[in-house]
Amino acid sequence: MTSSAEMSASPYAIEGSRVVKKYGDLTAVDEMDFTIKRGEAFGLLGPNGAGKSTLMRMIYCRTPLTSGSLLVEGWDVGQDQKKIKALVGVVPQENNLDPDLNVIDNLKVYARYFRIPAHQAQSLAEDLLAFIGLGDKKYAAVEALSGGMKRRLIVARALMNGPKILVLDEPTTGLDPHVRHDLWDRLRELRRRQITILLSTHYMEEAQELCDRLIIMDRGKILASGKPKELIRLNVSNFVLEIHEMDGLKPLVSHPEVTPGVHGATHYYFAPSLELLTPLMNQYPHRQSLIRPSNLEDVFLKLTGRSRLE
Amino acid sequence: MWSCSLGQINGVDALAVWRRNYDVNLRLWRAEVFPPLLEPTVSIVAFGWGIGSLIAAETLEMPYLTFVAAGILVVTGVIRAILECTYGAYFRMVYQSTYDAILSTPIGVESLGAGEILWGASKAAFDSLLIMLILFAFGVLHSPMSLLIPLVILLGATGLASIAFAYTVSISSIYQYNYFIALAFSSLWICGAYFPVDRLPLALQYLSWSLPITSVVALSRDLMTGRLDFWSLLQAFWILISSLVFSDLALRRLAKRMYG
């Protein structure tokens, strides 16, 4: 058991050590070790079935661990569920707003589960609805809201208990770019308020925009972890040339510093400088091609693509 | 080591879950309060006056209207509790993911289950109160002890709602209710609501008395007529024990489903 003294001394909001989750023969999370610092925005990246949601559910005590240790704000997920749940706000992957209640009642009824007094819940709910831009939809039926509004309402609901940690499982999946950017703005605002944010996503841009550090995972294992820029620097060269519609063709080997790669019908060439890529691009004048700085998506495809081939 | 899951219930948390359902029903109160009263009222008139006119009061030691009123009172409440803890609960659990949302808060799984079961039982007790107003108008509440009937129904319906809830959290498809509803509704015909249990073949009598609802009907009838005896006490005991056992079972099954 962790003492409260140790808890306050630890800089970590979440500490996982050899965390394992098995469903029968399937190992969803496989001996993961990680730490998330207090106040940081931490991302989980991985393809479908990587174990991101399972890991998050274990953190907010919705799924028990098979083995290992997981501490949230110093509390053990196996023993201190009530304390942990009081500190965590959850935005699940599936919309689970209450369709039997209107917008503001969704927040007020939820507040009751945290034993927030009714008058306090009312003003808190109104403030949060204003924060997420749903102030004029207080009495609307949940079913009448658009997809983006529902996601924002779930974020507001997750903030009702004034959480120290906000867990968001693919918060912007299926949303149009305007709504996504709008939600990012709110999350940045929460980050400024020193709330620890743990977020899973399929969008590399989202991870790069929002996360201080992240993990790229697949099949329950960590493939790489670190700051987004660091991950790019360590795993791929600075620049990349993309050449499309290359079906059936093999990539060329032009220079020792140029690393070729194939994904579908697209060839990728990674290099530390633009000069090394321009001659290659000129070899395919009739193909659609593009030279750009490397990004997290390149790292993701490289790491998860490789792991899938294995 | 075996431990009773009822000990894990937190009253305040269970009440928060109960109040979520209460709030929803308050919004829909017109649809929730009046339509359910129509059918039992017509039943009491049809059975009590219609069939009652064919039955001599001496065979039952009371007018048939009184006899059947107690039965219909209980059966109506129990059906409400069962529907709430079958289809109602299944919708909240599976289609609306309400349980998933609640379990992301400090509410424990046992308190969640307790809130749901108590809600079903409360609806049964509330309906029985309203039907008793009608029965009062019919002049069949012969004893002031009748005022205790909603409490008996609350306790009895807790057990029956628990059975329904235990089934709900054990199934994977809504179509599996066909089996449960067939059995549950069949049992309503042999629970002594419409005719005395001792008119059944012996084997069916044993079966009937093993069903907690039979005791709820018998005890409610005793209270309605003010004829309490040792058997009434035994019925109360069996209702209490079965409610505890079945609610414990339901909460265990819920925990298994939610945390597998």
Coordinates of C-alpha atoms in Angstrom, one line a residue, chain A residues 57 60-64 82 85-86 90 96-102 105 109-110 112-115 157, chain B residues 10 12-13 16-17 19-20 23-24 27 92 96-98 100-108 258-259:
Chain A
R57 CA -10.1 1.1 -18.6
Y60 CA -10.1 4.2 -14.4
C61 CA -10.8 1.0 -12.6
R62 CA -13.4 -0.3 -15.1
T63 CA -11.4 -3.4 -16.0
P64 CA -9.3 -5.3 -13.4
K82 CA -13.5 4.6 -5.1
K85 CA -12.7 7.2 -9.6
A86 CA -13.3 10.4 -7.6
V90 CA -13.7 9.7 -18.2
N96 CA -22.8 6.7 -23.2
L97 CA -24.8 9.9 -22.4
D98 CA -28.2 9.2 -20.9
P99 CA -30.8 9.5 -23.6
D100 CA -33.6 9.5 -21.0
L101 CA -32.3 12.8 -19.6
N102 CA -31.8 16.3 -21.2
D105 CA -29.8 16.7 -16.3
V109 CA -27.5 13.3 -12.4
Y110 CA -23.8 12.4 -13.0
R112 CA -25.0 12.9 -7.8
Y113 CA -22.8 9.9 -8.4
F114 CA -19.9 12.0 -7.0
R115 CA -22.1 13.2 -4.1
R157 CA -19.6 15.4 -17.9
Chain B
N10 CA -23.5 1.7 -0.1
V12 CA -26.2 6.7 -0.6
D13 CA -24.7 5.4 -3.8
A16 CA -28.2 8.0 -6.4
V17 CA -28.8 5.2 -8.9
R19 CA -32.9 8.6 -8.1
R20 CA -31.7 8.6 -11.7
D23 CA -36.0 11.5 -12.3
V24 CA -36.6 9.9 -15.7
R27 CA -40.5 13.4 -16.5
R92 CA -30.0 0.7 -19.7
Q96 CA -27.7 2.9 -23.5
S97 CA -24.5 1.9 -21.7
T98 CA -25.8 3.7 -18.6
D100 CA -20.9 1.7 -18.0
A101 CA -21.2 5.4 -17.4
I102 CA -22.2 4.9 -13.8
L103 CA -19.3 2.5 -13.1
S104 CA -16.8 5.2 -14.3
T105 CA -17.9 7.1 -11.2
P106 CA -17.3 6.2 -7.5
I107 CA -20.5 4.1 -7.5
G108 CA -19.7 0.4 -6.8
M258 CA -19.3 -6.0 -15.4
Y259 CA -15.9 -7.0 -14.3

